[in-house]
Structures are given as C-alpha cells and as structure tokens.
Short mmCIF file of C-alpha atoms in Angstrom, two decimals:
data_model
loop_
_atom_site.label_atom_id
_atom_site.label_comp_id
_atom_site.label_asym_id
_atom_site.label_seq_id
_atom_site.Cartn_x
_atom_site.Cartn_y
_atom_site.Cartn_z
CA UNK Q 1 -14.52 -49.55 12.90
CA UNK Q 2 -18.40 -49.66 14.12
CA UNK Q 3 -20.52 -52.13 12.12
CA UNK Q 4 -22.71 -48.66 11.44
CA UNK Q 5 -20.02 -46.83 11.49
CA UNK Q 6 -16.82 -45.05 9.27
CA UNK Q 7 -17.36 -42.53 7.32
CA UNK Q 8 -15.95 -38.46 7.40
CA UNK Q 9 -17.93 -36.24 7.04
CA UNK Q 10 -17.19 -33.13 3.93
CA UNK Q 11 -16.83 -29.45 4.39
CA UNK Q 12 -20.80 -29.18 2.64
CA UNK Q 13 -21.68 -31.72 6.04
CA UNK Q 14 -22.05 -34.59 3.13
CA UNK Q 15 -20.86 -37.95 4.46
CA UNK Q 16 -17.96 -38.96 2.23
CA UNK Q 17 -16.58 -42.63 1.69
CA UNK Q 18 -13.84 -42.83 3.69
CA UNK Q 19 -11.58 -44.90 0.79
CA UNK Q 20 -11.60 -44.06 -2.99
CA UNK Q 21 -12.69 -46.22 -5.25
CA UNK Q 22 -9.42 -46.33 -7.00
CA UNK Q 23 -7.82 -48.74 -4.97
CA UNK Q 24 -4.03 -49.61 -5.07
CA UNK Q 25 -4.05 -52.66 -6.84
CA UNK Q 26 -0.48 -53.60 -6.01
CA UNK Q 27 0.90 -53.87 -2.38
CA UNK Q 28 4.07 -52.31 -1.34
CA UNK Q 29 5.47 -56.01 -0.66
CA UNK Q 30 5.11 -59.06 -2.95
CA UNK Q 31 3.50 -61.93 -1.25
CA UNK Q 32 5.38 -65.08 -2.77
CA UNK Q 33 9.00 -64.93 -4.57
CA UNK Q 34 8.38 -61.79 -6.76
CA UNK Q 35 4.24 -62.19 -7.40
CA UNK Q 36 2.48 -59.70 -5.63
CA UNK Q 37 -0.59 -61.41 -4.12
CA UNK Q 38 -2.74 -59.71 -6.96
CA UNK Q 39 -0.70 -61.43 -9.40
CA UNK Q 40 -0.77 -64.89 -7.32
CA UNK Q 41 -4.43 -64.84 -6.87
CA UNK Q 42 -4.92 -64.06 -10.86
CA UNK Q 43 -3.22 -67.18 -11.76
CA UNK Q 44 -4.85 -69.01 -8.76
CA UNK Q 45 -8.00 -68.05 -9.38
CA UNK Q 46 -7.83 -68.06 -13.44
CA UNK Q 47 -6.81 -71.95 -13.34
CA UNK Q 48 -9.87 -72.86 -10.91
CA UNK Q 49 -12.43 -70.76 -13.84
CA UNK Q 50 -10.60 -73.31 -16.47
CA UNK Q 51 -11.43 -76.31 -14.75
CA UNK Q 52 -14.76 -75.53 -13.26
CA UNK Q 53 -15.76 -73.81 -17.18
CA UNK Q 54 -14.57 -77.31 -19.18
CA UNK Q 55 -16.11 -79.79 -16.45
CA UNK Q 56 -19.47 -78.00 -16.65
CA UNK Q 57 -18.70 -77.54 -20.60
CA UNK Q 58 -18.57 -81.38 -20.84
CA UNK Q 59 -21.37 -81.81 -18.49
CA UNK Q 60 -23.56 -79.61 -20.70
CA UNK Q 61 -22.35 -80.87 -23.71
CA UNK Q 62 -23.39 -84.42 -22.59
CA UNK Q 63 -26.91 -83.38 -21.89
CA UNK Q 64 -27.47 -81.19 -24.99
CA UNK Q 65 -26.44 -84.69 -27.13
CA UNK Q 66 -28.70 -87.02 -25.15
CA UNK Q 67 -31.22 -84.67 -25.19
CA UNK Q 68 -34.31 -87.17 -24.38
CA UNK Q 69 -36.65 -85.05 -22.06
CA UNK Q 70 -36.10 -81.68 -23.19
CA UNK Q 71 -38.00 -79.61 -20.50
CA UNK Q 72 -35.84 -80.71 -17.66
CA UNK Q 73 -32.45 -81.09 -19.28
CA UNK Q 74 -32.35 -77.49 -20.65
CA UNK Q 75 -33.36 -76.95 -16.94
CA UNK Q 76 -30.31 -78.46 -15.68
CA UNK Q 77 -28.10 -76.57 -18.15
CA UNK Q 78 -29.60 -73.20 -16.72
CA UNK Q 79 -28.92 -74.54 -13.32
CA UNK Q 80 -24.95 -75.40 -14.22
CA UNK Q 81 -24.37 -72.38 -16.47
CA UNK Q 82 -24.39 -70.88 -12.87
CA UNK Q 83 -20.85 -72.42 -12.11
CA UNK Q 84 -18.87 -70.85 -14.76
CA UNK Q 85 -20.86 -67.29 -14.69
CA UNK Q 86 -20.44 -67.45 -10.88
CA UNK Q 87 -16.52 -68.26 -11.44
CA UNK Q 88 -15.67 -65.96 -14.68
CA UNK Q 89 -17.72 -62.78 -12.82
CA UNK Q 90 -15.63 -63.34 -9.81
CA UNK Q 91 -12.06 -63.76 -11.97
CA UNK Q 92 -12.74 -60.32 -13.67
CA UNK Q 93 -13.72 -58.74 -10.28
CA UNK Q 94 -10.42 -59.86 -9.32
CA UNK Q 95 -8.93 -58.95 -12.62
CA UNK Q 96 -10.50 -55.21 -12.26
CA UNK Q 97 -10.69 -54.44 -8.70
CA UNK Q 98 -12.00 -50.73 -9.67
CA UNK Q 99 -14.74 -52.11 -11.81
CA UNK Q 100 -15.71 -55.05 -8.96
CA UNK Q 101 -18.60 -53.21 -7.09
CA UNK Q 102 -20.59 -52.76 -10.46
CA UNK Q 103 -20.39 -56.33 -12.00
CA UNK Q 104 -20.20 -58.25 -8.65
CA UNK Q 105 -23.88 -57.82 -7.83
CA UNK Q 106 -24.90 -59.63 -11.08
CA UNK Q 107 -23.49 -62.84 -9.22
CA UNK Q 108 -26.82 -62.64 -7.25
CA UNK Q 109 -29.09 -62.65 -10.62
CA UNK Q 110 -27.48 -65.52 -11.83
CA UNK Q 111 -27.85 -67.74 -8.68
CA UNK Q 112 -31.80 -66.38 -8.43
CA UNK Q 113 -31.98 -67.46 -11.96
CA UNK Q 114 -30.29 -70.38 -11.22
CA UNK Q 115 -32.71 -71.14 -8.15
CA UNK Q 116 -35.88 -70.51 -9.90
CA UNK Q 117 -34.87 -73.04 -12.45
CA UNK Q 118 -34.50 -75.46 -9.97
CA UNK Q 119 -37.84 -74.73 -8.51
CA UNK Q 120 -39.07 -75.14 -12.18
CA UNK Q 121 -36.97 -78.14 -12.28
CA UNK Q 122 -38.49 -79.91 -9.28
CA UNK Q 123 -42.11 -78.79 -10.87
CA UNK Q 124 -41.22 -80.70 -14.15
CA UNK Q 125 -40.45 -84.08 -12.29
CA UNK Q 126 -43.90 -83.27 -10.43
CA UNK Q 127 -45.20 -83.01 -14.39
CA UNK Q 128 -43.87 -86.00 -15.21
CA UNK Q 129 -45.21 -88.21 -12.73
CA UNK Q 130 -48.99 -86.87 -12.80
CA UNK Q 131 -51.49 -86.84 -15.94
CA UNK Q 132 -53.09 -83.85 -14.72
CA UNK Q 133 -49.83 -82.16 -14.84
CA UNK Q 134 -48.33 -79.56 -11.73
CA UNK Q 135 -51.96 -78.27 -11.51
CA UNK Q 136 -53.83 -81.08 -10.88
CA UNK Q 137 -51.35 -82.51 -8.71
CA UNK Q 138 -51.58 -79.66 -6.33
CA UNK Q 139 -55.14 -79.61 -6.38
CA UNK Q 140 -55.60 -83.19 -4.49
CA UNK Q 141 -51.85 -82.55 -2.65
CA UNK Q 142 -52.50 -81.92 1.24
CA UNK Q 143 -49.60 -79.68 2.03
CA UNK Q 144 -47.62 -79.98 5.38
CA UNK Q 145 -49.40 -78.47 8.52
CA UNK Q 146 -47.88 -76.02 10.64
CA UNK Q 147 -48.67 -76.35 14.30
CA UNK Q 148 -51.23 -74.43 15.94
CA UNK Q 149 -52.15 -72.92 12.11
CA UNK Q 150 -55.26 -73.84 10.30
CA UNK Q 151 -54.36 -75.96 6.82
CA UNK Q 152 -54.18 -74.40 3.86
CA UNK Q 153 -55.19 -76.15 0.09
CA UNK Q 154 -52.11 -76.95 -2.10
CA UNK Q 155 -52.85 -75.23 -4.43
CA UNK Q 156 -52.46 -72.04 -1.72
CA UNK Q 157 -48.87 -73.56 -0.22
CA UNK Q 158 -47.85 -74.23 -3.69
CA UNK Q 159 -48.45 -70.30 -4.61
CA UNK Q 160 -46.96 -68.68 -1.16
CA UNK Q 161 -43.63 -70.84 -2.34
CA UNK Q 162 -43.98 -69.71 -5.63
CA UNK Q 163 -43.61 -66.14 -4.95
CA UNK Q 164 -41.42 -66.71 -1.65
CA UNK Q 165 -38.86 -68.08 -4.35
CA UNK Q 166 -39.46 -66.10 -7.66
CA UNK Q 167 -39.29 -62.71 -5.49
CA UNK Q 168 -35.42 -63.11 -5.20
CA UNK Q 169 -33.91 -62.93 -9.17
CA UNK Q 170 -36.35 -59.75 -8.99
CA UNK Q 171 -34.90 -58.05 -5.96
CA UNK Q 172 -31.61 -59.21 -6.64
CA UNK Q 173 -31.90 -57.80 -10.66
CA UNK Q 174 -33.54 -54.77 -8.45
CA UNK Q 175 -30.29 -54.51 -5.98
CA UNK Q 176 -27.58 -54.76 -9.17
CA UNK Q 177 -28.99 -52.17 -11.24
CA UNK Q 178 -29.50 -50.19 -7.62
CA UNK Q 179 -25.50 -50.91 -6.52
CA UNK Q 180 -24.72 -49.54 -10.12
CA UNK Q 181 -27.05 -46.41 -9.87
CA UNK Q 182 -25.40 -45.62 -6.36
CA UNK Q 183 -21.98 -46.56 -7.22
CA UNK Q 184 -22.20 -44.21 -10.24
CA UNK Q 185 -23.36 -41.71 -8.12
CA UNK Q 186 -20.65 -41.67 -5.44
CA UNK Q 187 -23.56 -42.83 -2.87
CA UNK Q 188 -22.63 -46.83 -2.83
CA UNK Q 189 -19.46 -46.89 -0.38
CA UNK Q 190 -18.13 -50.71 -0.70
CA UNK Q 191 -15.71 -49.89 2.26
CA UNK Q 192 -18.48 -48.31 4.69
CA UNK Q 193 -21.38 -49.72 6.26
CA UNK Q 194 -22.45 -46.37 7.73
CA UNK Q 195 -26.64 -45.92 6.90
CA UNK Q 196 -25.69 -42.89 5.07
CA UNK Q 197 -24.55 -45.04 1.94
CA UNK Q 198 -26.29 -47.55 0.01
CA UNK Q 199 -24.00 -50.41 0.58
CA UNK Q 200 -25.45 -51.56 4.08
CA UNK Q 201 -29.05 -51.59 2.95
CA UNK Q 202 -28.55 -52.90 -0.47
CA UNK Q 203 -26.77 -55.82 1.30
CA UNK Q 204 -29.56 -56.14 3.96
CA UNK Q 205 -32.27 -56.23 1.40
CA UNK Q 206 -30.11 -58.81 -0.60
CA UNK Q 207 -29.56 -61.09 2.43
CA UNK Q 208 -33.22 -61.25 3.47
CA UNK Q 209 -34.65 -61.98 -0.26
CA UNK Q 210 -31.97 -64.93 -0.34
CA UNK Q 211 -33.23 -66.07 3.02
CA UNK Q 212 -36.88 -66.33 2.29
CA UNK Q 213 -36.15 -67.99 -0.99
CA UNK Q 214 -33.95 -70.71 0.11
CA UNK Q 215 -36.51 -71.08 3.06
CA UNK Q 216 -39.25 -71.85 0.47
CA UNK Q 217 -37.25 -73.81 -1.38
CA UNK Q 218 -36.33 -76.39 1.40
CA UNK Q 219 -40.17 -76.26 2.38
CA UNK Q 220 -40.96 -76.98 -1.43
CA UNK Q 221 -38.17 -79.71 -1.11
CA UNK Q 222 -39.58 -80.92 2.60
CA UNK Q 223 -43.01 -81.05 1.59
CA UNK Q 224 -42.89 -83.36 -1.94
CA UNK Q 225 -39.85 -85.83 -0.81
CA UNK Q 226 -41.85 -88.40 -0.82
CA UNK Q 227 -43.39 -87.48 -4.43
CA UNK Q 228 -40.12 -86.48 -5.84
CA UNK Q 229 -37.93 -89.85 -4.49
CA UNK Q 230 -37.51 -91.53 -7.84
CA UNK Q 231 -35.55 -88.53 -9.27
CA UNK Q 232 -33.10 -88.50 -6.58
CA UNK Q 233 -33.93 -85.05 -5.92
CA UNK Q 234 -31.58 -84.93 -2.37
CA UNK Q 235 -27.84 -84.50 -4.52
CA UNK Q 236 -29.24 -82.16 -6.58
CA UNK Q 237 -30.69 -79.78 -3.82
CA UNK Q 238 -27.62 -80.46 -1.71
CA UNK Q 239 -25.47 -79.31 -4.34
CA UNK Q 240 -27.10 -76.16 -5.13
CA UNK Q 241 -27.77 -75.80 -1.76
CA UNK Q 242 -24.51 -75.64 -1.01
CA UNK Q 243 -23.39 -73.11 -3.16
CA UNK Q 244 -26.26 -70.41 -2.32
CA UNK Q 245 -25.71 -71.33 1.34
CA UNK Q 246 -21.98 -70.85 1.51
CA UNK Q 247 -22.17 -67.28 -0.66
CA UNK Q 248 -24.90 -66.13 2.01
CA UNK Q 249 -22.78 -67.50 4.81
CA UNK Q 250 -19.39 -65.64 3.26
CA UNK Q 251 -21.15 -62.57 2.88
CA UNK Q 252 -22.28 -61.84 6.31
CA UNK Q 253 -18.83 -63.24 7.29
CA UNK Q 254 -16.71 -60.41 4.94
CA UNK Q 255 -19.28 -58.12 5.84
CA UNK Q 256 -18.33 -58.46 9.47
CA UNK Q 257 -14.57 -58.69 9.10
CA UNK Q 258 -14.49 -55.61 6.93
CA UNK Q 259 -16.74 -53.25 9.78
CA UNK Q 260 -14.25 -54.79 12.00
CA UNK Q 261 -11.49 -54.33 10.38
CA UNK Q 262 -10.05 -57.89 11.19
CA UNK Q 263 -9.29 -58.09 7.45
CA UNK Q 264 -7.29 -54.82 6.65
CA UNK Q 265 -4.54 -53.92 4.10
CA UNK Q 266 -0.65 -55.50 5.04
CA UNK Q 267 2.63 -54.83 3.47
CA UNK Q 268 2.05 -57.51 1.37
CA UNK Q 269 -2.06 -57.44 0.81
CA UNK Q 270 -3.34 -54.12 -0.70
CA UNK Q 271 -7.06 -52.56 -0.29
CA UNK Q 272 -7.82 -54.48 -3.57
CA UNK Q 273 -6.68 -57.65 -2.23
CA UNK Q 274 -9.02 -57.38 1.13
CA UNK Q 275 -11.78 -55.80 -0.30
CA UNK Q 276 -12.34 -57.67 -3.47
CA UNK Q 277 -9.04 -60.38 -4.19
CA UNK Q 278 -9.81 -62.73 -1.04
CA UNK Q 279 -13.80 -62.78 -1.26
CA UNK Q 280 -13.29 -63.76 -4.73
CA UNK Q 281 -10.83 -66.19 -4.47
CA UNK Q 282 -12.59 -67.73 -2.07
CA UNK Q 283 -15.59 -68.32 -4.63
CA UNK Q 284 -13.06 -69.66 -7.04
CA UNK Q 285 -11.62 -72.05 -5.36
CA UNK Q 286 -14.93 -73.72 -3.51
CA UNK Q 287 -16.72 -73.53 -7.33
CA UNK Q 288 -13.97 -76.40 -8.20
CA UNK Q 289 -15.50 -79.11 -5.70
CA UNK Q 290 -18.92 -78.12 -7.04
CA UNK Q 291 -18.35 -78.55 -10.74
CA UNK Q 292 -16.82 -82.41 -9.94
CA UNK Q 293 -19.94 -82.69 -7.92
CA UNK Q 294 -22.42 -81.50 -10.32
CA UNK Q 295 -21.72 -84.63 -13.24
CA UNK Q 296 -22.83 -86.65 -10.46
CA UNK Q 297 -25.78 -84.59 -8.89
CA UNK Q 298 -27.46 -83.78 -12.17
CA UNK Q 299 -25.99 -86.62 -14.11
CA UNK Q 300 -26.71 -87.20 -17.89
CA UNK Q 301 -27.21 -90.93 -17.43
CA UNK Q 302 -31.08 -91.26 -16.45
CA UNK Q 303 -31.74 -89.40 -19.90
CA UNK Q 304 -29.73 -92.09 -21.93
CA UNK Q 305 -31.83 -94.38 -23.75
CA UNK Q 306 -32.83 -95.90 -27.06
CA UNK Q 307 -35.27 -93.67 -28.13
CA UNK Q 308 -33.91 -91.31 -30.50
CA UNK Q 309 -32.71 -87.54 -29.15
CA UNK Q 310 -33.64 -84.42 -29.87
CA UNK Q 311 -31.81 -81.67 -32.13
CA UNK Q 312 -28.68 -81.03 -29.59
CA UNK Q 313 -29.26 -76.94 -31.22
CA UNK Q 314 -32.54 -77.13 -29.38
CA UNK Q 315 -30.70 -77.54 -25.87
CA UNK Q 316 -28.30 -74.61 -27.02
CA UNK Q 317 -31.35 -72.27 -28.32
CA UNK Q 318 -33.47 -73.22 -24.80
CA UNK Q 319 -30.33 -72.46 -22.79
CA UNK Q 320 -30.64 -68.91 -23.78
CA UNK Q 321 -34.15 -68.55 -24.43
CA UNK Q 322 -35.16 -66.18 -21.41
CA UNK Q 323 -39.15 -66.72 -22.64
CA UNK Q 324 -39.74 -69.05 -19.33
CA UNK Q 325 -37.76 -67.18 -16.96
CA UNK Q 326 -39.74 -64.09 -17.87
CA UNK Q 327 -42.93 -66.05 -18.04
CA UNK Q 328 -42.10 -67.14 -14.33
CA UNK Q 329 -41.20 -63.75 -12.63
CA UNK Q 330 -43.99 -62.29 -14.33
CA UNK Q 331 -46.92 -64.99 -13.21
CA UNK Q 332 -47.85 -66.13 -10.19
CA UNK Q 333 -49.01 -69.46 -11.86
CA UNK Q 334 -47.58 -71.96 -14.14
CA UNK Q 335 -48.09 -75.15 -15.79
CA UNK Q 336 -51.53 -75.33 -16.03
CA UNK Q 337 -52.22 -74.10 -12.31
#
C-alpha cells in the first residue's frame, strides 16, 4: 500500500474507500485466554482512564478549594482537564470504533484549547510581576534577535507568537467539523491516504497547525525564560509539551504504519483493533504517568497561604466559562496590549 495510494474505483469511476466503516470489532481468535483484544483493551484502557480521572480530579479540587489567585489557577484547571478529556475520548473510541472517526478529531480541539490556556497562564505570570500588565511589559521587552534579520519590537514579537499559538485551536475546530462532514458524505476514509479522500489532507493540515503552535510556545518560553524563572515554568512546559509532542509523533507513526500495511489485522487482531484500538490504548496508558506528574508540575502548594480563599464555586464556574477562550480566539490583543 503506497502512502498516497490504496483506493478502488467504482463502476461509476468514483473512488471507493477500500474498507467498510462497519468494522468487524471481534477478531476470529481470542487474544488472552478467552478474551478478545477488544475486551482486553476496554479493561486495560478503562482502568487507566479511572486512574487519570481520579488523580486529576483531586488536583483540580485542591486548586478550587485553595483559590488564592483565580486568574492563574482557573487556567491551570483548564490545562489539567486535557488529561481526562483525552483519556475518556480515547476510551469511547475503543468501545465504539465505528464512531471513532467522528469523535477523535475533537481531541485536537481539547489539545488546542489547553495549549492556549497554557499560553495565557504564562501571560498571567508576566502580568503578576509587572504593574503595567502584559501590554506594558512587551512595550519595553527586547525580544531575541535572529541572526541576519532585523530586530522587531516586543509588541510585534508577542503578536506573532500569539497568532501562531491561537491559530491551532481554530484550525483544530475546523478540522474536526470537516472530518465529521466528510465522514458523513463517505469521502473521508480513515483506511486510505489516497489524495482523493479527505483523510490525508485533514491530517496534514492538523500536523502543520500543531507544529507551528508548539514551535511558537517554545520560542515564547525561551524568550521569557529569565522572567518566568520564579514560577518554575520548565516542569509546566515539560508536562504539556510531552503530551502534545507524543500525540504529534504518534499520529505520524500510526499514519505510516497503516499506509505501509505494517500494522494490519491478524487472527487475534481485527481491523478495528489495528486502526482504532491500539493507537488509543497507547494514549490511555501514557496519560497515567502524565497524570502522576501533573500534581508536581501544577502544584497547589504555591497558592496555599494564610489569606482567605475565594469561593470554590468561582473556580468551577470559571472552568466551564468559555468567554476567556473565545475572546482570545477572536482578538489579536489581550490583557491591555
């Protein structure tokens, strides 16, 4: 199967997806004992999801009940929410493989929104240390200069990183909607990377978009590293960067494995297992160590103090309030800039 091949032509000359969306969920032979791989996968991935949700729920509850800096902690809670959302969506894809094509693209939307919240969290750290806020800081900020290129102002540098980061959730939302539409029209075809289907194009768009966003958040962090040192941003960046980075690499790896028929059905592995089950099992498993690392990276300890805390209701309402995210997505300036 060539990377851009694998399709058949119908009697009317139209390209037809080489495999049916109605997967054979159960393989012909059991995987372990009397368990099929699908049942084994649901048990293992379900256990991982439970662990992730428990750990992250405790972390979010502690932030909500020690709400001393709501602007920062609500953003931290939004970032933490990525792990259970990622895990639950992957688990649903494993349980309902025929619906996976429609639900899994929304994982990119979660990821994009969490990346945006991480960016806004770094901005809050900057604002905390400067009386004039983010706008005043970047008016006097001298950004890193590229060799052989003229320097730019701090405001312009910030604007470039801002746009490169926030294009990702917007593009991810568009890709998710386009995936659902093209799947409904039978022109998506997960099993093929042929250029006649939408799958390869939407995959490339998503990969390019996330690459731009990740590179920009790294540039932003590196340029402000000395200003953010007091907030221990490296562990926060590492926790988030590894999630995004692994998802990015795994998407490429599984695309290649499927395109070259390296990962294919066997007597104990069905088409649903190879296309959906295994990639999402990997995600469920890897979310567990990330969940264990998050209480350290996004510790509540710096926010615990003698001062009275704000109501935890404010944290939970802020967590589900989309207005801050919507403002960030539709404006090119934030926090007084």
